[in-house]
Coordinates of C-alpha atoms in Angstrom, one line a residue:
Chain Z
X1 CA 24.0 20.0 -62.1
X2 CA 22.7 16.6 -63.2
X3 CA 20.3 17.7 -65.9
X4 CA 20.3 20.7 -68.4
X5 CA 17.3 21.0 -70.7
X6 CA 17.0 23.2 -73.7
X7 CA 13.9 23.5 -75.8
X8 CA 14.2 24.6 -79.4
X9 CA 11.5 24.2 -82.0
X10 CA 9.7 21.3 -80.5
X11 CA 12.9 19.4 -79.8
X12 CA 14.0 19.1 -76.2
X13 CA 17.7 18.6 -75.7
X14 CA 18.6 17.0 -72.4
X15 CA 22.2 17.4 -71.4
X16 CA 23.0 14.7 -68.8
X17 CA 26.1 15.4 -66.6
X18 CA 27.8 14.7 -63.4
X19 CA 27.8 11.6 -61.3
X20 CA 24.5 9.7 -61.7
X21 CA 25.0 7.4 -58.7
X22 CA 22.6 6.0 -56.1
X23 CA 23.8 8.4 -53.6
X24 CA 22.6 11.3 -55.7
X25 CA 19.4 9.6 -56.7
X26 CA 17.0 11.7 -54.6
X27 CA 18.4 14.9 -56.2
X28 CA 18.4 13.3 -59.7
X29 CA 14.8 12.2 -59.4
X30 CA 13.6 15.6 -58.4
X31 CA 15.3 17.2 -61.4
X32 CA 13.8 14.5 -63.7
X33 CA 10.4 15.2 -62.2
X34 CA 10.6 18.8 -63.5
X35 CA 10.6 17.4 -67.1
X36 CA 6.9 16.3 -66.6
X37 CA 4.6 17.8 -69.2
X38 CA 7.2 19.5 -71.4
X39 CA 5.6 20.6 -74.7
X40 CA 8.0 18.8 -77.0
X41 CA 7.5 16.4 -79.7
X42 CA 10.9 14.8 -79.6
X43 CA 13.7 14.5 -77.1
X44 CA 17.4 14.3 -77.7
X45 CA 19.7 13.0 -74.9
X46 CA 23.3 14.0 -74.8
X47 CA 25.4 12.0 -72.4
X48 CA 28.8 13.3 -73.3
X49 CA 29.1 15.2 -70.0
X50 CA 28.3 12.1 -67.9
X51 CA 31.0 11.4 -65.5
X52 CA 29.7 8.3 -63.8
X53 CA 26.7 6.2 -64.1
X54 CA 25.6 3.3 -62.0
X55 CA 22.6 1.0 -62.4
X56 CA 20.3 3.0 -60.1
X57 CA 21.0 6.2 -61.9
X58 CA 20.5 4.5 -65.2
X59 CA 17.2 3.1 -64.0
X60 CA 16.0 6.5 -62.9
X61 CA 16.7 7.9 -66.4
X62 CA 15.3 4.8 -68.1
X63 CA 12.0 4.9 -66.2
X64 CA 11.5 8.6 -66.9
X65 CA 12.2 8.2 -70.6
X66 CA 9.9 5.3 -70.8
X67 CA 7.1 7.3 -69.4
X68 CA 7.8 10.3 -71.7
X69 CA 7.9 7.8 -74.6
X70 CA 4.5 6.5 -73.6
X71 CA 3.1 10.1 -73.8
X72 CA 4.0 10.1 -77.5
X73 CA 7.4 11.8 -77.5
X74 CA 10.1 10.2 -79.5
X75 CA 13.3 9.8 -77.7
X76 CA 16.8 9.8 -79.4
X77 CA 20.2 9.3 -78.1
X78 CA 23.1 11.5 -79.2
X79 CA 26.0 9.2 -79.5
X80 CA 26.1 5.8 -78.0
X81 CA 23.3 4.6 -75.5
X82 CA 25.0 3.9 -72.2
X83 CA 25.6 0.1 -71.6
X84 CA 23.7 0.3 -68.3
X85 CA 20.5 1.5 -70.1
X86 CA 20.8 -1.3 -72.6
X87 CA 21.3 -3.8 -69.8
X88 CA 18.2 -2.6 -68.0
X89 CA 16.1 -2.5 -71.2
X90 CA 17.2 -6.0 -71.9
X91 CA 16.3 -7.2 -68.3
X92 CA 13.0 -5.4 -67.8
X93 CA 11.4 -6.3 -71.1
X94 CA 8.7 -8.8 -70.3
X95 CA 7.0 -6.4 -68.1
X96 CA 8.3 -7.0 -64.5
X97 CA 6.6 -3.8 -63.4
X98 CA 4.4 -4.1 -60.3
X99 CA 0.7 -4.7 -60.9
X100 CA -1.7 -1.8 -60.9
X101 CA -3.6 -0.8 -57.7
X102 CA -6.3 -3.2 -56.7
X103 CA -9.8 -2.3 -57.6
X104 CA -12.1 -0.5 -55.2
X105 CA -14.8 -3.2 -54.6
X106 CA -12.1 -5.5 -53.1
X107 CA -12.1 -3.4 -50.0
X108 CA -15.5 -4.7 -49.0
X109 CA -14.6 -8.3 -49.5
X110 CA -11.3 -8.1 -47.7
X111 CA -12.7 -7.8 -44.1
X112 CA -15.0 -10.7 -44.6
X113 CA -12.1 -12.8 -46.0
X114 CA -9.8 -11.9 -43.1
X115 CA -12.5 -12.8 -40.7
X116 CA -12.9 -16.2 -42.3
X117 CA -9.2 -16.6 -42.4
X118 CA -9.0 -15.7 -38.7
X119 CA -11.7 -18.2 -37.8
X120 CA -10.1 -21.0 -39.7
X121 CA -6.7 -20.3 -38.2
X122 CA -8.3 -20.3 -34.6
X123 CA -10.1 -23.6 -35.3
X124 CA -6.8 -25.1 -36.6
X125 CA -4.9 -23.8 -33.7
X126 CA -7.5 -25.3 -31.3
X127 CA -7.2 -28.6 -33.0
X128 CA -3.4 -28.7 -33.1
X129 CA -3.4 -27.8 -29.3
X130 CA -5.7 -30.6 -28.5
X131 CA -3.7 -33.1 -30.7
X132 CA -0.5 -32.0 -28.9
X133 CA -2.1 -32.6 -25.5
X134 CA -3.2 -36.0 -26.7
X135 CA 0.3 -36.8 -27.9
X136 CA 1.8 -35.7 -24.6
X137 CA -0.7 -38.0 -22.8
X138 CA 0.0 -40.9 -25.1
X139 CA 3.8 -40.6 -24.6
X140 CA 3.4 -40.2 -20.8
X141 CA 1.3 -43.4 -20.8
X142 CA 3.8 -45.4 -22.7
X143 CA 6.7 -44.0 -20.6
X144 CA 5.1 -45.3 -17.4
X145 CA 4.9 -48.8 -18.7
X146 CA 8.4 -48.6 -20.1
X147 CA 10.8 -46.7 -17.7
X148 CA 13.6 -46.6 -20.3
X149 CA 11.5 -44.1 -22.3
X150 CA 11.3 -41.8 -19.3
X151 CA 14.6 -40.3 -20.4
X152 CA 16.0 -39.9 -16.8
X153 CA 19.0 -37.9 -17.6
X154 CA 17.1 -35.2 -19.5
X155 CA 14.4 -35.3 -16.8
X156 CA 16.9 -34.7 -14.1
X157 CA 18.5 -31.9 -16.1
X158 CA 15.2 -30.1 -16.4
X159 CA 14.3 -30.6 -12.7
X160 CA 17.7 -29.0 -11.9
X161 CA 17.3 -26.1 -14.4
X162 CA 13.7 -25.3 -13.8
X163 CA 13.6 -26.1 -10.1
X164 CA 17.0 -26.0 -8.2
X165 CA 18.2 -22.9 -10.2
X166 CA 14.9 -21.1 -9.5
X167 CA 15.2 -21.4 -5.7
X168 CA 17.0 -18.0 -5.1
X169 CA 14.5 -15.9 -7.0
X170 CA 11.5 -17.8 -5.8
X171 CA 12.6 -17.5 -2.2
X172 CA 13.2 -13.8 -2.6
X173 CA 9.9 -13.1 -4.1
X174 CA 8.1 -15.2 -1.5
X175 CA 9.9 -13.5 1.3
X176 CA 9.1 -10.0 -0.1
X177 CA 5.5 -10.8 -0.7
X178 CA 4.8 -12.1 2.8
X179 CA 6.6 -9.1 4.3
X180 CA 4.3 -6.8 2.3
X181 CA 1.1 -8.7 3.3
X182 CA 2.2 -8.7 6.9
X183 CA 3.1 -5.0 6.9
X184 CA -0.1 -3.9 5.3
X185 CA -2.2 -6.2 7.3
X186 CA -0.6 -5.1 10.6
X187 CA -1.3 -1.4 9.8
X188 CA -5.0 -2.1 9.2
X189 CA -5.6 -4.7 12.0
X190 CA -3.7 -2.7 14.6
X191 CA -6.6 -0.2 14.6
X192 CA -8.9 -3.0 16.0
X193 CA -6.3 -4.3 18.3
X194 CA -6.3 -7.5 16.3
X195 CA -2.6 -7.6 15.3
X196 CA -2.4 -11.3 16.1
X197 CA -4.6 -12.1 13.0
X198 CA -1.7 -10.9 10.9
X199 CA -0.4 -14.3 11.4
X200 CA -3.5 -15.9 10.0
X201 CA -3.4 -13.5 7.1
X202 CA 0.1 -14.4 6.2
X203 CA -0.2 -18.1 6.8
X204 CA -3.4 -18.7 5.0
X205 CA -2.7 -16.3 2.2
X206 CA 0.8 -17.7 1.4
X207 CA -0.1 -21.4 1.9
X208 CA -3.4 -21.4 0.0
X209 CA -2.9 -18.8 -2.8
X210 CA 0.2 -16.7 -3.0
X211 CA 3.0 -19.2 -2.5
X212 CA 2.0 -21.4 -5.4
X213 CA 0.6 -18.6 -7.6
X214 CA 3.7 -16.5 -7.5
X215 CA 6.0 -19.4 -7.9
X216 CA 4.1 -20.5 -10.9
X217 CA 4.2 -17.0 -12.5
X218 CA 8.0 -16.7 -11.9
X219 CA 8.4 -20.2 -13.4
X220 CA 6.2 -19.3 -16.4
X221 CA 8.4 -16.4 -17.1
X222 CA 11.7 -18.3 -16.6
X223 CA 11.0 -21.7 -17.9
X224 CA 8.0 -21.3 -20.1
X225 CA 9.9 -18.9 -22.3
X226 CA 13.0 -21.0 -22.2
X227 CA 11.0 -24.1 -23.4
X228 CA 9.5 -22.2 -26.2
X229 CA 12.8 -20.6 -27.3
X230 CA 14.9 -23.9 -27.1
X231 CA 12.4 -26.0 -29.0
X232 CA 11.8 -23.1 -31.4
X233 CA 15.5 -22.8 -32.3
X234 CA 15.7 -26.5 -32.7
X235 CA 12.6 -26.3 -35.1
X236 CA 14.4 -23.6 -37.2
X237 CA 17.6 -25.7 -37.3
X238 CA 15.6 -28.7 -38.5
X239 CA 16.7 -30.6 -35.4
X240 CA 13.2 -31.7 -34.7
X241 CA 12.9 -33.0 -38.3
X242 CA 16.1 -34.8 -37.7
X243 CA 14.7 -36.4 -34.5
X244 CA 11.7 -37.5 -36.5
X245 CA 13.8 -38.8 -39.3
X246 CA 16.0 -40.9 -37.0
X247 CA 12.7 -42.5 -35.8
X248 CA 12.6 -41.0 -32.3
X249 CA 9.5 -39.2 -31.2
X250 CA 10.2 -35.5 -30.6
X251 CA 7.4 -35.3 -28.1
X252 CA 9.1 -38.1 -26.0
X253 CA 12.6 -36.6 -26.4
X254 CA 11.9 -32.9 -26.1
X255 CA 8.5 -32.4 -24.6
X256 CA 8.0 -35.1 -22.0
X257 CA 11.2 -34.5 -20.0
X258 CA 10.3 -30.8 -19.8
X259 CA 6.7 -31.4 -18.8
X260 CA 7.6 -34.1 -16.2
X261 CA 10.6 -32.1 -15.0
X262 CA 8.4 -29.1 -14.3
X263 CA 5.6 -31.1 -12.7
X264 CA 8.2 -32.5 -10.3
X265 CA 10.1 -29.1 -9.8
X266 CA 7.1 -26.7 -9.2
X267 CA 5.5 -28.5 -6.2
X268 CA 9.0 -28.6 -4.6
X269 CA 9.5 -24.9 -5.3
X270 CA 6.2 -24.2 -3.8
X271 CA 7.1 -25.9 -0.6
X272 CA 10.2 -23.8 -0.4
X273 CA 8.2 -20.6 -1.2
X274 CA 5.7 -21.5 1.5
X275 CA 8.4 -22.0 4.1
X276 CA 10.3 -18.8 3.2
X277 CA 6.9 -16.9 3.1
X278 CA 6.1 -18.0 6.6
X279 CA 9.5 -17.2 7.9
X280 CA 9.3 -13.7 6.3
X281 CA 5.9 -13.1 8.1
X282 CA 7.5 -14.3 11.3
X283 CA 10.4 -12.0 11.0
X284 CA 8.2 -9.0 10.3
X285 CA 5.8 -9.9 13.3
X286 CA 8.9 -10.2 15.6
X287 CA 10.2 -6.8 14.7
X288 CA 7.0 -4.8 13.9
X289 CA 4.4 -6.4 16.2
X290 CA 6.7 -7.7 19.0
X291 CA 5.2 -11.2 18.5
X292 CA 8.1 -13.7 19.5
X293 CA 8.9 -16.6 17.1
X294 CA 7.5 -19.2 19.5
X295 CA 4.2 -17.5 19.8
X296 CA 4.1 -16.8 16.0
X297 CA 4.7 -20.5 15.3
X298 CA 2.0 -21.5 17.8
X299 CA -0.4 -19.2 16.2
X300 CA 0.5 -20.5 12.7
X301 CA -0.5 -24.0 13.9
X302 CA -3.8 -22.8 15.2
X303 CA -4.8 -20.8 12.2
X304 CA -4.3 -23.6 9.6
X305 CA -6.7 -26.4 8.9
X306 CA -5.2 -29.8 8.0
X307 CA -6.1 -29.0 4.4
X308 CA -4.6 -25.5 4.1
X309 CA -1.1 -26.6 2.9
X310 CA -2.5 -29.2 0.6
X311 CA -5.1 -27.0 -1.0
X312 CA -2.1 -24.8 -2.1
X313 CA 0.3 -27.6 -3.1
X314 CA -2.2 -29.6 -5.1
X315 CA -2.4 -26.8 -7.6
X316 CA 1.3 -26.8 -8.3
X317 CA 1.4 -29.9 -10.7
X318 CA -1.6 -28.6 -12.6
X319 CA 0.1 -25.2 -13.0
X320 CA 3.4 -26.8 -13.9
X321 CA 1.7 -28.9 -16.6
X322 CA 0.0 -25.9 -18.1
X323 CA 3.2 -23.9 -18.2
X324 CA 5.2 -26.7 -19.8
X325 CA 2.4 -27.7 -22.2
X326 CA 2.1 -24.1 -23.5
X327 CA 5.8 -23.5 -23.7
X328 CA 6.6 -26.7 -25.7
X329 CA 3.5 -26.3 -27.8
X330 CA 4.4 -22.8 -28.9
X331 CA 8.0 -23.8 -29.4
X332 CA 6.9 -26.7 -31.7
X333 CA 4.8 -24.2 -33.8
X334 CA 7.8 -22.1 -34.7
X335 CA 8.3 -22.1 -38.4
X336 CA 10.3 -20.1 -41.0
X337 CA 11.7 -17.1 -39.3
X338 CA 13.3 -15.6 -36.3
X339 CA 10.3 -13.2 -35.8
X340 CA 8.0 -16.2 -35.3
X341 CA 10.4 -17.4 -32.6
X342 CA 10.0 -14.1 -30.8
X343 CA 6.3 -13.9 -31.2
X344 CA 5.6 -17.4 -30.1
X345 CA 7.9 -17.1 -27.0
X346 CA 5.9 -14.0 -26.0
X347 CA 2.6 -15.9 -26.7
X348 CA 3.9 -18.8 -24.5
X349 CA 4.5 -16.6 -21.5
X350 CA 1.4 -14.6 -21.8
X351 CA -0.8 -17.6 -22.3
X352 CA 0.7 -19.7 -19.6
X353 CA 0.4 -17.0 -17.0
X354 CA -3.2 -16.4 -18.2
X355 CA -4.0 -20.1 -17.9
X356 CA -2.4 -20.4 -14.5
X357 CA -4.5 -17.6 -13.2
X358 CA -7.6 -19.0 -14.8
X359 CA -6.9 -22.5 -13.3
X360 CA -6.4 -20.8 -9.9
X361 CA -9.8 -19.2 -10.2
X362 CA -11.4 -22.5 -11.1
X363 CA -9.7 -24.1 -8.2
X364 CA -11.0 -21.4 -5.8
X365 CA -14.6 -22.2 -7.0
X366 CA -14.0 -25.9 -6.6
X367 CA -12.7 -25.6 -3.1
X368 CA -15.6 -23.3 -2.3
X369 CA -18.0 -25.8 -3.4
X370 CA -16.2 -28.7 -1.6
X371 CA -16.1 -26.5 1.5
X372 CA -12.3 -26.8 2.1
Chain U
X1 CA 42.0 4.1 -60.5
X2 CA 45.2 2.1 -61.0
X3 CA 46.7 -0.5 -58.8
X4 CA 44.9 -3.5 -57.2
X5 CA 41.4 -3.2 -55.8
X6 CA 42.4 -5.3 -52.8
X7 CA 45.9 -5.3 -51.6
X8 CA 46.8 -7.4 -48.5
X9 CA 50.3 -7.6 -47.2
X10 CA 51.7 -9.7 -44.3
X11 CA 48.4 -10.7 -42.9
X12 CA 48.7 -12.5 -39.6
X13 CA 45.6 -13.8 -37.9
X14 CA 46.1 -15.5 -34.5
X15 CA 43.7 -16.8 -32.0
X16 CA 45.4 -17.6 -28.8
X17 CA 48.2 -20.1 -29.6
X18 CA 46.6 -21.0 -32.9
X19 CA 48.0 -19.1 -36.0
X20 CA 45.6 -19.2 -38.9
X21 CA 47.4 -16.9 -41.4
X22 CA 51.1 -16.1 -41.1
X23 CA 52.3 -13.5 -43.5
X24 CA 49.6 -13.9 -46.2
X25 CA 49.7 -11.7 -49.3
X26 CA 46.9 -11.3 -51.7
X27 CA 46.1 -8.9 -54.6
X28 CA 42.9 -8.7 -56.5
X29 CA 42.7 -6.5 -59.7
X30 CA 39.9 -4.6 -61.2
X31 CA 37.4 -6.7 -63.3
X32 CA 38.6 -10.1 -62.4
X33 CA 36.9 -13.0 -60.7
X34 CA 39.2 -14.2 -58.0
X35 CA 38.6 -17.5 -56.3
X36 CA 39.8 -18.4 -52.8
X37 CA 40.3 -22.0 -52.1
X38 CA 41.5 -23.9 -49.0
X39 CA 40.9 -26.9 -46.9
X40 CA 38.4 -26.8 -44.1
X41 CA 39.9 -24.9 -41.2
X42 CA 42.5 -23.2 -43.3
X43 CA 40.9 -19.8 -42.6
X44 CA 39.0 -18.9 -45.6
X45 CA 36.2 -17.4 -43.6
X46 CA 38.6 -15.6 -41.4
X47 CA 40.3 -14.2 -44.4
X48 CA 37.0 -13.1 -45.8
X49 CA 36.1 -11.3 -42.6
X50 CA 39.4 -9.6 -42.6
X51 CA 38.9 -8.3 -46.1
X52 CA 35.4 -7.1 -45.2
X53 CA 36.6 -5.3 -42.2
X54 CA 34.5 -7.3 -39.9
X55 CA 37.6 -8.4 -38.0
X56 CA 41.0 -6.7 -37.6
X57 CA 44.1 -8.9 -38.5
X58 CA 46.7 -9.4 -35.7
X59 CA 49.2 -7.8 -38.1
X60 CA 49.4 -6.7 -41.7
X61 CA 47.6 -4.3 -43.9
X62 CA 44.4 -4.6 -45.9
X63 CA 43.9 -2.0 -48.6
X64 CA 40.6 -1.7 -50.4
X65 CA 40.9 0.8 -53.3
X66 CA 44.1 2.0 -51.8
X67 CA 42.7 2.8 -48.3
X68 CA 44.1 0.8 -45.4
X69 CA 41.0 -0.5 -43.6
X70 CA 42.9 -1.8 -40.6
X71 CA 43.4 1.8 -39.4
X72 CA 40.1 3.3 -40.2
X73 CA 37.5 4.4 -37.6
X74 CA 34.1 2.7 -37.3
X75 CA 32.7 5.7 -39.3
X76 CA 35.2 5.6 -42.1
X77 CA 34.7 1.8 -42.3
X78 CA 31.0 2.3 -42.8
X79 CA 31.8 4.2 -46.1
X80 CA 34.1 1.4 -47.2
X81 CA 31.4 -1.2 -46.4
X82 CA 28.9 0.8 -48.6
X83 CA 31.2 0.3 -51.6
X84 CA 31.1 -3.5 -51.7
X85 CA 28.4 -6.1 -51.7
X86 CA 28.5 -9.5 -49.9
X87 CA 26.5 -12.7 -50.0
X88 CA 26.9 -15.1 -47.2
X89 CA 26.9 -18.9 -47.4
X90 CA 23.4 -19.4 -46.3
X91 CA 22.1 -16.3 -48.0
X92 CA 21.6 -14.5 -44.6
X93 CA 18.5 -12.9 -45.9
X94 CA 16.4 -11.3 -43.1
X95 CA 13.8 -13.9 -42.5
X96 CA 11.2 -11.5 -41.2
X97 CA 11.4 -9.4 -44.3
X98 CA 10.1 -10.0 -47.8
X99 CA 12.6 -10.2 -50.7
X100 CA 11.6 -6.7 -51.7
X101 CA 12.3 -5.3 -48.2
X102 CA 15.5 -7.3 -48.0
X103 CA 16.8 -5.5 -51.2
X104 CA 15.5 -2.1 -50.2
X105 CA 17.0 -2.3 -46.7
X106 CA 20.5 -1.1 -47.7
X107 CA 19.0 1.5 -50.1
X108 CA 16.7 2.9 -47.5
X109 CA 19.4 2.8 -44.8
X110 CA 21.8 5.0 -46.7
X111 CA 19.7 7.2 -49.0
X112 CA 16.5 9.2 -48.7
X113 CA 14.6 7.5 -51.6
X114 CA 10.7 7.5 -51.9
X115 CA 8.6 4.4 -52.0
X116 CA 8.1 4.4 -55.7
X117 CA 11.8 4.5 -56.5
X118 CA 12.6 1.9 -53.9
X119 CA 9.9 -0.4 -55.5
X120 CA 11.2 0.2 -59.0
X121 CA 14.8 -0.4 -58.0
X122 CA 13.9 -3.6 -56.1
X123 CA 12.0 -4.9 -59.2
X124 CA 15.0 -4.1 -61.4
X125 CA 17.4 -6.0 -59.1
X126 CA 15.1 -9.0 -58.9
X127 CA 14.7 -9.1 -62.7
X128 CA 18.5 -8.7 -63.0
X129 CA 19.2 -11.9 -61.0
X130 CA 16.7 -13.8 -63.0
X131 CA 14.0 -14.1 -60.4
X132 CA 10.3 -13.8 -61.3
X133 CA 8.5 -10.6 -60.2
X134 CA 6.3 -12.7 -57.8
X135 CA 9.3 -13.4 -55.7
X136 CA 9.3 -9.8 -54.5
X137 CA 6.7 -10.3 -52.0
X138 CA 7.8 -13.7 -50.8
X139 CA 9.6 -14.4 -47.5
X140 CA 12.9 -16.1 -47.6
X141 CA 11.3 -19.3 -46.1
X142 CA 9.1 -19.6 -49.2
X143 CA 12.0 -19.6 -51.6
X144 CA 14.0 -22.6 -52.9
X145 CA 17.8 -22.8 -52.2
X146 CA 18.7 -21.4 -55.7
X147 CA 16.3 -18.5 -55.4
X148 CA 17.7 -17.7 -51.9
X149 CA 21.1 -17.4 -53.5
X150 CA 19.8 -15.2 -56.2
X151 CA 17.9 -13.0 -53.8
X152 CA 20.9 -12.7 -51.7
X153 CA 22.9 -11.6 -54.7
X154 CA 20.2 -9.1 -55.6
X155 CA 20.5 -7.6 -52.1
X156 CA 24.3 -7.5 -52.3
X157 CA 24.0 -5.5 -55.5
X158 CA 21.4 -3.1 -54.0
X159 CA 23.9 -0.1 -53.8
X160 CA 25.5 -0.9 -57.2
X161 CA 28.9 -1.9 -55.8
X162 CA 31.9 -2.5 -58.0
X163 CA 33.3 -5.1 -55.7
X164 CA 31.4 -8.2 -54.9
X165 CA 32.2 -10.9 -52.3
X166 CA 30.6 -14.3 -52.5
X167 CA 30.9 -17.0 -49.8
X168 CA 30.3 -20.4 -51.3
X169 CA 27.7 -19.1 -53.8
X170 CA 26.9 -22.5 -55.3
X171 CA 27.1 -24.6 -52.1
X172 CA 24.0 -26.7 -51.6
X173 CA 22.6 -26.2 -55.2
X174 CA 22.0 -28.9 -57.7
X175 CA 24.3 -28.9 -60.6
X176 CA 21.8 -27.2 -63.0
X177 CA 21.1 -24.4 -60.5
X178 CA 24.8 -24.1 -59.7
X179 CA 25.6 -23.8 -63.4
X180 CA 22.8 -21.2 -63.8
X181 CA 24.3 -19.2 -61.0
X182 CA 27.7 -19.3 -62.6
X183 CA 26.3 -18.0 -65.8
X184 CA 24.4 -15.3 -64.0
X185 CA 27.5 -14.3 -62.2
X186 CA 29.5 -14.0 -65.4
X187 CA 26.8 -12.1 -67.1
X188 CA 26.5 -9.6 -64.3
X189 CA 30.3 -9.4 -63.8
X190 CA 30.7 -8.4 -67.5
X191 CA 27.7 -6.1 -67.7
X192 CA 28.2 -4.3 -64.4
X193 CA 32.0 -4.4 -64.6
X194 CA 32.3 -6.0 -61.3
X195 CA 35.3 -7.3 -59.4
X196 CA 34.3 -10.5 -57.8
X197 CA 36.1 -12.3 -54.9
X198 CA 34.5 -15.7 -54.0
X199 CA 35.3 -18.5 -51.6
X200 CA 34.2 -21.7 -53.1
X201 CA 34.8 -25.5 -53.1
X202 CA 32.9 -26.0 -56.3
X203 CA 35.5 -27.0 -58.9
X204 CA 33.0 -26.5 -61.8
X205 CA 32.5 -22.9 -60.6
X206 CA 36.3 -22.3 -60.4
X207 CA 36.9 -23.5 -63.9
X208 CA 33.9 -21.7 -65.3
X209 CA 34.1 -18.4 -63.7
X210 CA 37.6 -17.6 -62.1
X211 CA 40.4 -15.8 -63.8
X212 CA 42.8 -16.4 -60.9
X213 CA 42.7 -18.6 -57.9
X214 CA 44.4 -18.1 -54.4
X215 CA 45.0 -21.2 -52.5
X216 CA 45.5 -21.0 -48.7
X217 CA 48.2 -23.6 -47.8
X218 CA 50.6 -23.6 -45.0
X219 CA 49.0 -20.4 -43.5
X220 CA 50.0 -18.4 -46.7
X221 CA 48.5 -17.9 -50.1
X222 CA 49.6 -19.3 -53.5
X223 CA 48.1 -17.3 -56.3
X224 CA 48.1 -18.2 -60.0
X225 CA 45.8 -18.5 -63.0
X226 CA 43.4 -21.5 -63.1
X227 CA 45.6 -23.3 -65.6
X228 CA 48.7 -22.3 -63.5
X229 CA 47.4 -23.5 -60.2
X230 CA 46.3 -26.8 -61.5
X231 CA 49.9 -27.6 -62.4
X232 CA 51.3 -26.3 -59.2
X233 CA 53.5 -29.1 -57.6
X234 CA 52.3 -28.5 -54.0
X235 CA 51.0 -31.8 -52.7
X236 CA 47.7 -30.3 -51.2
X237 CA 47.0 -28.4 -54.5
X238 CA 47.7 -31.5 -56.5
X239 CA 45.3 -33.5 -54.2
X240 CA 42.7 -30.7 -54.5
X241 CA 42.7 -30.4 -58.3
X242 CA 43.6 -34.0 -59.2
X243 CA 41.8 -35.9 -56.6
X244 CA 39.0 -38.4 -57.7
X245 CA 36.4 -35.7 -57.6
X246 CA 38.5 -33.3 -59.6
X247 CA 39.2 -36.0 -62.2
X248 CA 35.5 -36.5 -62.6
X249 CA 35.1 -32.9 -63.4
X250 CA 38.0 -32.9 -65.8
X251 CA 36.6 -36.0 -67.6
X252 CA 33.4 -34.1 -68.0
X253 CA 35.5 -31.6 -69.9
X254 CA 34.8 -28.4 -68.0
X255 CA 36.2 -25.5 -70.1
X256 CA 38.9 -23.6 -68.2
X257 CA 38.6 -19.9 -68.2
X258 CA 41.5 -17.5 -68.2
X259 CA 43.8 -20.3 -69.3

């Protein structure tokens, strides 16, 4: 319906008809493809039956004719060449055609190149991470000598957003986890008649490890991602450049309040998580093991050493720093596109959770060596 | 087809107590370049969104090629949207895609075309808007402001529309790039027989490219030729076309089109 060819004495007459529009382009192209290898010396194109022609349709015809011409066939138009064809001819002269396929031997070089590129990128990234760490430390140092630079309003806002607003979810998780530990522990320990040790299990487990670790992981998901996204969008909007241009230090304005805010908020959240966790354990002991609250609390006091609580809580500021550091660093690295923003926000959460767990492992080794 | 390409009658746009348009009429005819002018907050963007079918007016009819788009279903509206091209003020190129993929996105979305065809068409569109072939594989962030505007134009022309909407096409460009864009627009408009509707503040662009201008004042539209609108007695229009900046343009001797 788009093309009607007629071969007569070495002259192929092409009657082009119908609506040569982009919506019919797939069909047009398949009909044009059938012309391939026609044994003709010359070609005459008749466009009198053409109803509509848009630029895409014209391009399909133009491209095909160009290839036929290259194979040595002369092409003639019956009547006027359509304007669209002339327009394309005019625009595409100068050879804007895509380059030919790359040579074979490149395939061997490419992996080596990409390995090298990867190594350089990694080294660069390590360097910028370290430089960013240094900048935070420098800003923190100057802020402590000059309290005005502490940016108290921003700091308070971040303590509220990352701390106070996280209280419900942190409490709920701490409660559920201690109930799970107590329940599973009770099932096992009951076989030995040692139910009372459920209290030790919950208390030591929550205070030393789980309270702070789970709180840190929740905060990494909640606030680490928020830091990266907030700062990332500000980077994309050139707000960070604006801060720089005004003469303020973006690390001081954006990064430090977040880092300090989280360093304050996370230990406080951990205290709440510890308290709720112990309460949850007590509730389960009361209903499942018939240990009354008074006896539970007495046992809690017996089971903990003076250091148990502090061993847990001392990790909180370290975890907080890691989360805020990674979140703000990744946010600052956002450039160019919204996809980068998504990628770096993901990286921020994954890395901060990884670093928190790694740091927790190092703390465990340290405390073992110190015998606490 | 006879009759106007765009026919708007009695458009009312209301947001709460705030009335942006109150009985606005507008006609755009085939093959013309129509400029929309108005003060900040006069509802140029709202009007544009209304014509594009992105937003339904509180009252009134919007006819594109004789079809009232205010009564169409989402599905029918999709067909209407296929028939026009739009460029947004900041380009609105998809930042995660190369220029090539940006141009191919509407084509691949609507039609089953193979890779070679898509590449060829993208190369044509890029050459058509005067970008070098290297620009095809660049990301929007790697392009200059002028190139972004051209790439956005190439994407808006991906489906060979006959109707083109431009939102502030020359905003943020230097005078040379802006003039280059004006010439490109005129060239494409002639060769592709486009009908162009543009929102602009650039007096040079208005004088160079527009056949007629619609000014949004007092929540309605006053339409005239460029020469006619300049001598309109309305105080805001006088201020707009005869303020200090406009005089500077006039002194520079910008040739008025369609006068």
